CSV table of C-alpha atoms and ligand atoms in Angstrom, one decimal:
chain,number,residue,atom,x,y,z
H,556,MET,CA,153.5,129.6,-139.0
H,557,LEU,CA,154.0,126.0,-138.7
H,558,SER,CA,151.2,124.5,-136.4
H,559,MET,CA,152.4,122.8,-133.1
H,560,ALA,CA,149.3,121.9,-131.2
H,561,ASN,CA,149.1,118.2,-130.7
H,562,LEU,CA,146.0,116.7,-132.0
H,563,SER,CA,146.6,113.2,-131.0
H,564,SER,CA,144.8,111.9,-127.9
H,565,VAL,CA,143.6,108.9,-125.9
H,566,VAL,CA,140.0,108.9,-125.5
H,567,GLY,CA,138.5,106.0,-123.5
H,568,GLY,CA,141.5,103.8,-124.1
H,569,LEU,CA,141.7,104.2,-127.7
H,570,ARG,CA,144.5,106.1,-129.3
H,571,PHE,CA,143.4,108.7,-132.1
H,572,GLU,CA,146.0,110.6,-134.5
H,573,GLY,CA,144.0,113.6,-135.2
H,574,ALA,CA,140.8,114.9,-133.9
H,575,VAL,CA,138.3,114.7,-136.7
H,576,MET,CA,136.7,111.6,-138.1
H,577,ASN,CA,133.6,110.6,-140.3
H,578,THR,CA,130.2,110.3,-138.8
H,579,SER,CA,128.1,107.4,-139.5
H,580,GLY,CA,126.1,107.3,-142.7
H,581,VAL,CA,128.1,109.1,-145.3
H,582,LYS,CA,130.0,106.9,-147.8
H,583,ASP,CA,130.9,104.3,-145.1
H,584,THR,CA,129.3,101.0,-146.0
H,585,THR,CA,131.4,99.1,-148.5
H,586,VAL,CA,135.1,98.2,-148.0
H,587,GLU,CA,136.1,100.6,-150.9
H,588,GLU,CA,134.4,103.5,-149.2
H,589,MET,CA,135.9,102.8,-145.8
H,590,LYS,CA,139.3,102.3,-147.4
H,591,VAL,CA,138.9,106.0,-148.7
H,592,ILE,CA,138.2,107.0,-145.2
H,593,ALA,CA,141.2,105.0,-143.9
H,594,ASP,CA,143.4,106.6,-146.5
H,595,SER,CA,142.4,110.1,-145.5
H,596,ALA,CA,143.4,112.0,-142.3
H,597,SER,CA,140.2,111.0,-140.6
H,598,CYS,CA,141.5,109.8,-137.1
H,599,ALA,CA,139.0,106.7,-137.1
H,600,ILE,CA,136.6,104.8,-139.5
H,601,VAL,CA,133.1,104.9,-138.5
H,602,ALA,CA,130.7,102.4,-140.4
H,603,LYS,CA,127.2,102.8,-141.5
H,604,THR,CA,124.6,101.8,-138.9
H,605,THR,CA,123.8,98.2,-139.6
H,606,THR,CA,120.6,96.1,-138.8
H,607,SER,CA,119.9,92.4,-138.4
H,608,GLU,CA,118.8,91.9,-142.0
H,609,ALA,CA,119.9,93.8,-145.2
H,610,LYS,CA,117.9,96.9,-146.0
H,611,GLU,CA,117.1,98.6,-149.2
H,612,GLY,CA,116.2,101.9,-147.5
H,613,ASN,CA,113.4,104.4,-148.4
H,614,PRO,CA,112.3,105.2,-151.9
H,615,LYS,CA,114.4,107.6,-153.9
H,616,PRO,CA,115.2,110.5,-154.2
H,617,ARG,CA,115.9,110.4,-150.5
H,618,TYR,CA,119.0,112.7,-150.3
H,619,TYR,CA,119.1,116.6,-151.2
H,620,GLU,CA,121.8,119.1,-151.1
H,621,THR,CA,120.9,122.7,-151.1
H,622,PRO,CA,122.0,125.0,-154.1
H,623,GLU,CA,124.4,126.7,-151.6
H,624,ARG,CA,126.0,123.1,-150.9
H,625,ASP,CA,125.9,123.8,-147.1
H,626,SER,CA,123.0,121.8,-145.9
H,627,THR,CA,121.5,118.5,-146.7
H,628,LEU,CA,118.2,116.7,-146.0
H,629,ASN,CA,118.1,112.9,-145.9
H,630,SER,CA,115.8,110.2,-145.3
H,631,MET,CA,117.8,107.1,-146.4
H,632,GLY,CA,115.9,104.7,-144.2
H,633,LEU,CA,119.0,102.7,-143.1
H,634,PRO,CA,120.0,101.0,-146.4
H,635,ASN,CA,122.6,98.6,-145.3
H,636,PRO,CA,123.8,95.1,-146.1
H,637,GLY,CA,122.9,93.6,-142.8
H,638,TYR,CA,125.3,92.8,-139.9
H,639,GLU,CA,126.9,89.7,-141.3
H,640,LYS,CA,128.2,91.5,-144.4
H,641,MET,CA,129.2,94.6,-142.3
H,642,ALA,CA,131.1,92.4,-140.0
H,643,LYS,CA,133.1,91.1,-143.0
H,644,ASN,CA,133.6,94.6,-144.4
H,645,ILE,CA,134.9,95.6,-141.1
H,646,GLN,CA,137.3,92.7,-140.9
H,647,ALA,CA,138.7,93.6,-144.4
H,648,VAL,CA,139.1,97.2,-143.2
H,649,LYS,CA,140.8,96.2,-140.0
H,650,ARG,CA,143.4,94.2,-142.1
H,651,TYR,CA,143.9,97.2,-144.2
H,652,SER,CA,144.2,100.1,-141.7
H,653,LYS,CA,145.4,100.5,-138.0
H,654,LYS,CA,142.9,103.1,-137.3
H,655,PRO,CA,140.1,102.5,-134.7
H,656,VAL,CA,137.0,101.2,-136.3
H,657,PHE,CA,133.5,102.2,-134.9
H,658,ALA,CA,130.6,99.7,-135.7
H,659,SER,CA,127.3,101.3,-135.5
H,660,LEU,CA,124.3,99.0,-134.7
H,661,ARG,CA,120.7,99.6,-134.5
H,662,PHE,CA,119.5,96.9,-131.8
H,663,ASP,CA,116.8,94.8,-132.5
H,664,LEU,CA,113.9,95.4,-130.2
H,665,THR,CA,112.5,91.8,-130.2
H,666,SER,CA,115.4,89.5,-129.5
H,667,VAL,CA,118.2,89.6,-126.9
H,668,ASP,CA,119.8,86.7,-128.6
H,669,LEU,CA,119.9,88.4,-132.0
H,670,ASN,CA,121.5,91.5,-130.4
H,671,GLN,CA,124.1,89.1,-128.9
H,672,LYS,CA,124.9,87.6,-132.2
H,673,MET,CA,125.2,91.0,-134.0
H,674,VAL,CA,127.4,92.3,-131.4
H,675,SER,CA,129.7,89.2,-131.3
H,676,ALA,CA,130.0,89.2,-135.0
H,677,LEU,CA,131.0,92.9,-135.0
H,678,GLU,CA,133.4,92.4,-132.2
H,679,ASN,CA,134.9,89.4,-133.7
H,680,ALA,CA,135.5,91.4,-136.9
H,681,GLY,CA,137.9,93.7,-134.8
H,682,SER,CA,135.5,96.6,-134.2
H,683,ASP,CA,137.3,98.8,-131.6
H,684,ILE,CA,134.0,100.1,-130.1
H,685,ILE,CA,130.3,99.6,-131.0
H,686,GLU,CA,128.1,102.7,-131.4
H,687,VAL,CA,124.6,102.0,-130.3
H,688,ASN,CA,122.5,104.2,-132.5
H,689,LEU,CA,119.5,105.4,-130.5
H,690,SER,CA,118.8,108.2,-133.0
H,691,THR,CA,118.0,107.2,-136.6
H,692,PRO,CA,115.3,109.7,-137.5
H,693,ASN,CA,114.2,108.0,-140.8
H,694,LEU,CA,112.4,104.8,-140.1
H,695,LEU,CA,109.0,105.5,-141.5
H,696,GLY,CA,106.2,105.2,-139.0
H,697,LYS,CA,108.8,104.4,-136.0
H,698,PRO,CA,109.6,107.1,-133.2
H,699,GLN,CA,113.1,108.1,-132.7
H,700,LEU,CA,114.2,106.0,-129.7
H,701,CYS,CA,116.1,108.7,-128.2
H,702,TYR,CA,112.9,110.4,-127.1
H,703,ASP,CA,111.5,107.4,-125.2
H,704,VAL,CA,113.8,107.3,-122.1
H,705,ASP,CA,112.2,104.1,-120.9
H,706,ALA,CA,112.9,102.2,-124.3
H,707,CYS,CA,116.5,103.5,-124.2
H,708,ASP,CA,116.8,102.3,-120.6
H,709,ARG,CA,115.8,98.9,-121.8
H,710,ILE,CA,118.0,98.9,-124.8
H,711,LEU,CA,121.1,99.9,-122.7
H,712,GLY,CA,120.3,97.3,-120.3
H,713,VAL,CA,120.8,94.7,-123.0
H,714,ALA,CA,123.8,96.8,-124.5
H,715,ASP,CA,125.3,96.3,-120.9
H,716,SER,CA,125.0,92.5,-121.0
H,717,VAL,CA,125.8,91.6,-124.5
H,718,ILE,CA,128.7,94.1,-125.4
H,719,SER,CA,132.0,93.1,-124.0
H,720,ARG,CA,134.1,96.0,-125.0
H,721,ALA,CA,133.3,99.7,-124.4
H,722,TYR,CA,130.2,101.0,-126.2
H,723,ALA,CA,129.1,104.5,-127.2
H,724,VAL,CA,125.7,105.9,-128.0
H,725,LYS,CA,124.8,108.0,-130.7
H,726,LEU,CA,122.0,110.5,-129.8
H,727,SER,CA,119.4,112.6,-131.2
H,728,PRO,CA,119.4,116.3,-130.6
H,729,PHE,CA,117.3,117.3,-127.6
H,730,LEU,CA,115.5,120.5,-128.2
H,731,ASP,CA,114.6,120.8,-124.3
H,732,GLY,CA,117.2,120.9,-121.6
H,733,THR,CA,115.1,119.3,-119.0
H,734,GLN,CA,114.2,116.3,-121.2
H,735,GLN,CA,118.1,115.9,-121.9
H,736,ASP,CA,118.7,115.9,-118.2
H,737,LEU,CA,116.2,113.2,-117.6
H,738,PHE,CA,117.9,111.2,-120.4
H,739,SER,CA,121.3,111.7,-118.7
H,740,GLU,CA,120.0,110.4,-115.3
H,741,MET,CA,119.1,107.2,-117.2
H,742,LEU,CA,122.4,107.0,-118.9
H,743,LYS,CA,124.2,107.0,-115.5
H,744,LYS,CA,122.9,103.6,-114.8
H,745,HIS,CA,124.7,102.1,-117.8
H,746,ARG,CA,128.2,101.3,-119.0
H,747,VAL,CA,128.3,103.9,-121.8
H,748,ALA,CA,132.0,104.9,-122.4
H,749,LYS,CA,131.2,107.7,-125.1
H,750,ILE,CA,128.4,109.9,-126.3
H,751,VAL,CA,128.3,110.8,-129.7
H,752,THR,CA,126.0,113.7,-130.4
H,753,ILE,CA,124.1,115.1,-132.3
H,754,ASN,CA,122.6,113.1,-135.1
H,755,SER,CA,120.6,115.0,-137.7
H,756,PRO,CA,117.6,116.8,-136.3
H,757,GLY,CA,114.6,115.0,-137.8
H,758,ASN,CA,111.3,116.0,-139.2
H,759,ALA,CA,112.8,118.6,-141.3
H,760,LEU,CA,111.7,119.6,-144.8
H,761,MET,CA,113.4,121.3,-147.8
H,762,ILE,CA,111.6,122.8,-150.7
H,763,ASP,CA,113.4,123.5,-154.0
H,764,ALA,CA,111.9,126.9,-155.0
H,765,ASP,CA,113.0,126.5,-158.6
H,766,THR,CA,110.8,123.4,-159.1
H,767,GLN,CA,108.5,124.2,-156.3
H,768,SER,CA,108.8,120.7,-155.0
H,769,ILE,CA,109.5,119.1,-151.8
H,770,ALA,CA,113.0,117.9,-152.1
H,771,ILE,CA,113.0,114.1,-151.2
H,772,LYS,CA,110.3,111.5,-151.9
H,773,PRO,CA,109.8,110.6,-148.1
H,774,LYS,CA,109.3,114.4,-147.6
H,775,TRP,CA,110.6,114.7,-144.2
H,776,GLY,CA,114.2,113.8,-143.2
H,777,GLY,CA,117.2,114.6,-141.0
H,778,TYR,CA,118.7,117.9,-141.5
H,779,GLY,CA,122.5,118.2,-141.8
H,780,GLY,CA,125.0,121.0,-142.5
H,781,LYS,CA,126.1,124.4,-141.1
H,782,GLY,CA,122.8,125.4,-139.4
H,783,ILE,CA,122.7,122.8,-136.8
H,784,LYS,CA,126.0,123.8,-135.0
H,785,PRO,CA,124.2,125.8,-132.2
H,786,ILE,CA,122.0,122.8,-131.3
H,787,ALA,CA,124.9,120.5,-131.4
H,788,LEU,CA,127.0,122.9,-129.1
H,789,GLY,CA,124.0,123.1,-126.7
H,790,ASN,CA,123.7,119.4,-126.3
H,791,ILE,CA,127.5,118.8,-126.0
H,792,ARG,CA,127.6,121.3,-123.3
H,793,ARG,CA,124.8,120.1,-121.3
H,794,PHE,CA,126.2,116.6,-121.3
H,795,TYR,CA,129.7,117.8,-120.4
H,796,GLU,CA,128.3,119.7,-117.3
H,797,PHE,CA,125.9,116.9,-116.5
H,798,PHE,CA,128.7,114.3,-116.5
H,799,GLN,CA,131.7,116.8,-115.3
H,800,GLY,CA,133.6,115.6,-118.3
H,801,LYS,CA,133.7,112.1,-117.1
H,802,ILE,CA,132.1,110.7,-120.1
H,803,PRO,CA,133.9,111.7,-123.2
H,804,ILE,CA,132.0,113.3,-125.9
H,805,ILE,CA,132.5,113.0,-129.6
H,806,GLY,CA,130.8,116.2,-131.1
H,807,VAL,CA,128.9,116.2,-134.4
H,808,GLY,CA,126.9,118.8,-136.0
H,809,GLY,CA,127.6,121.8,-138.4
H,810,ILE,CA,131.4,121.6,-138.5
H,811,TRP,CA,132.9,122.9,-141.6
H,812,THR,CA,135.9,124.5,-140.5
H,813,GLY,CA,138.5,124.2,-137.8
H,814,ARG,CA,137.0,127.1,-136.0
H,815,ASP,CA,133.6,125.1,-135.7
H,816,ALA,CA,135.7,122.2,-134.5
H,817,PHE,CA,137.3,124.4,-131.9
H,818,GLU,CA,134.0,125.5,-130.7
H,819,HIS,CA,133.0,121.7,-130.3
H,820,VAL,CA,136.1,121.2,-128.2
H,821,LEU,CA,135.6,124.3,-126.0
H,822,ALA,CA,131.9,123.2,-125.4
H,823,GLY,CA,133.3,119.8,-124.3
H,824,ALA,CA,134.0,117.4,-127.2
H,825,SER,CA,137.2,115.4,-127.0
H,826,LEU,CA,136.7,114.4,-130.8
H,827,VAL,CA,134.7,115.5,-133.5
H,828,GLU,CA,132.8,113.8,-136.5
H,829,VAL,CA,131.7,115.4,-139.8
H,830,GLY,CA,129.0,114.1,-142.1
H,831,THR,CA,127.9,117.0,-144.5
H,832,VAL,CA,131.2,118.4,-145.1
H,833,PHE,CA,132.5,115.0,-146.0
H,834,ALA,CA,129.6,114.5,-148.4
H,835,VAL,CA,130.1,117.8,-150.0
H,836,GLU,CA,134.0,118.3,-149.9
H,837,GLY,CA,135.2,114.6,-150.1
H,838,PRO,CA,137.9,113.1,-147.9
H,839,ALA,CA,140.3,116.1,-148.2
H,840,CYS,CA,138.0,117.7,-145.5
H,841,PHE,CA,139.7,115.7,-142.7
H,842,ALA,CA,143.2,117.1,-143.2
H,843,ARG,CA,141.8,120.5,-143.8
H,844,ILE,CA,139.9,120.6,-140.6
H,845,ASN,CA,142.6,119.1,-138.4
H,846,ALA,CA,145.0,121.6,-139.8
H,847,GLU,CA,142.7,124.7,-139.0
H,848,LEU,CA,141.9,123.3,-135.7
H,849,SER,CA,145.6,122.9,-134.8
H,850,GLN,CA,146.1,126.6,-135.8
H,851,TRP,CA,143.2,127.6,-133.6
H,852,LEU,CA,144.7,125.7,-130.6
H,853,ASP,CA,148.1,127.2,-131.2
H,854,ARG,CA,146.6,130.8,-131.6
H,855,LYS,CA,144.7,130.3,-128.2
H,856,GLY,CA,147.8,129.1,-126.3
H,857,TYR,CA,146.8,125.1,-126.0
H,858,SER,CA,149.5,122.7,-126.8
H,859,SER,CA,147.2,119.8,-127.1
H,860,ILE,CA,143.6,119.3,-127.8
H,861,SER,CA,142.9,117.8,-124.3
H,862,GLU,CA,143.8,120.9,-122.7
H,863,ALA,CA,141.0,122.8,-124.6
H,864,VAL,CA,138.2,120.4,-123.8
H,865,GLY,CA,135.3,122.1,-122.1
H,866,GLN,CA,137.2,125.4,-121.7
H,867,ALA,CA,134.4,127.7,-122.9
H,868,LYS,CA,133.8,130.4,-120.2
H,869,THR,CA,130.6,132.3,-119.5
H,870,PRO,CA,130.8,135.9,-120.5
H,871,GLN,CA,131.0,136.8,-116.7
H,872,GLU,CA,134.2,134.5,-116.3
H,873,HIS,CA,135.6,135.9,-119.4
H,874,PHE,CA,135.3,139.3,-118.3
H,875,LYS,CA,136.6,138.5,-114.8
H,876,ARG,CA,139.7,137.1,-116.4
H,877,PHE,CA,140.3,140.0,-118.5
H,878,SER,CA,139.3,142.6,-116.0
H,879,ILE,CA,142.0,145.3,-115.4
H,880,GLU,CA,140.8,145.8,-111.7
L,1140,LIG,C1,119.8,106.8,-141.1
L,1140,LIG,C2,119.9,108.3,-140.8
L,1140,LIG,C3,120.5,108.4,-139.5
L,1140,LIG,O1,120.6,109.5,-138.9
L,1140,LIG,C4,120.8,107.3,-138.7
L,1140,LIG,O2,121.4,107.5,-137.5
L,1140,LIG,C5,120.8,106.1,-139.2
L,1140,LIG,C6,120.2,105.8,-140.5
L,1140,LIG,C7,119.3,106.6,-142.5
L,1140,LIG,O3,118.2,107.1,-142.9
L,1140,LIG,O4,119.7,105.8,-143.1
């Protein structure tokens, strides 16, 4: 059957043709890489997180795929060309494609002026939205910002003043609901227009049984792939309920198929991002997952994606609806 459900939507003032985009960090640094995403069915182009200076990243090997090719471990350490070059790359991509472009930025913790400069360069390059990355798990010796509510409060205070357009936050997975609610209380004070969650769970280790060796040189890294989906759904749902759907959520984590994407939408995501499946399958994954998601929406009687956002019921609600009494 030809799929009819409409996957286009306006989220936070931006129009998206399709529901699936790349997540920051996978093949999204150079103009050539971003053009590949532009030419695919990804509904936006999300750039690699950039910093004030160019960075080489962590020693290699720093990326590993399991033999099953459904999970990865990475400790890239933010290799990026620095914000000035990234702004040029984004400008070139904006000339090439009409799709929304997300710049991703790690704020500098020492200088408000520098943050202002980085933001201006990325906005002048045409970035439609800036993703403030509070969640990189791989800066050796530095804690993940997301788990320090006061530090994030200060950074978002700076973001409120230096970012003129809407901005998003990219968040680490919370493994504790109360901690997530405390973080949400802090978020309320700021102009956050979108929540992107989850980044890869950090402090993970993979061991190759064949060689009996730890998979990557930095040892610990961020875990991506099918297994992280329940953590993503838990985090999405908790934000969805806390903000009562008022801050749009972009769901990331463990999406391989349209069924996975549909679960993210039911939990409360308005759009989804994929990382590991893009790394493993390549850019064809975007059209495939969009088509599969559209079929799920059709099958369950939704004519558009926005109708399905947050519609997951509790078991009690589900049985009440279908009770014959
Ligand atoms: C890296 C990983 C992340 O998850 C992130 O948000 C930013 C950078 C990295 O190791 O390069």
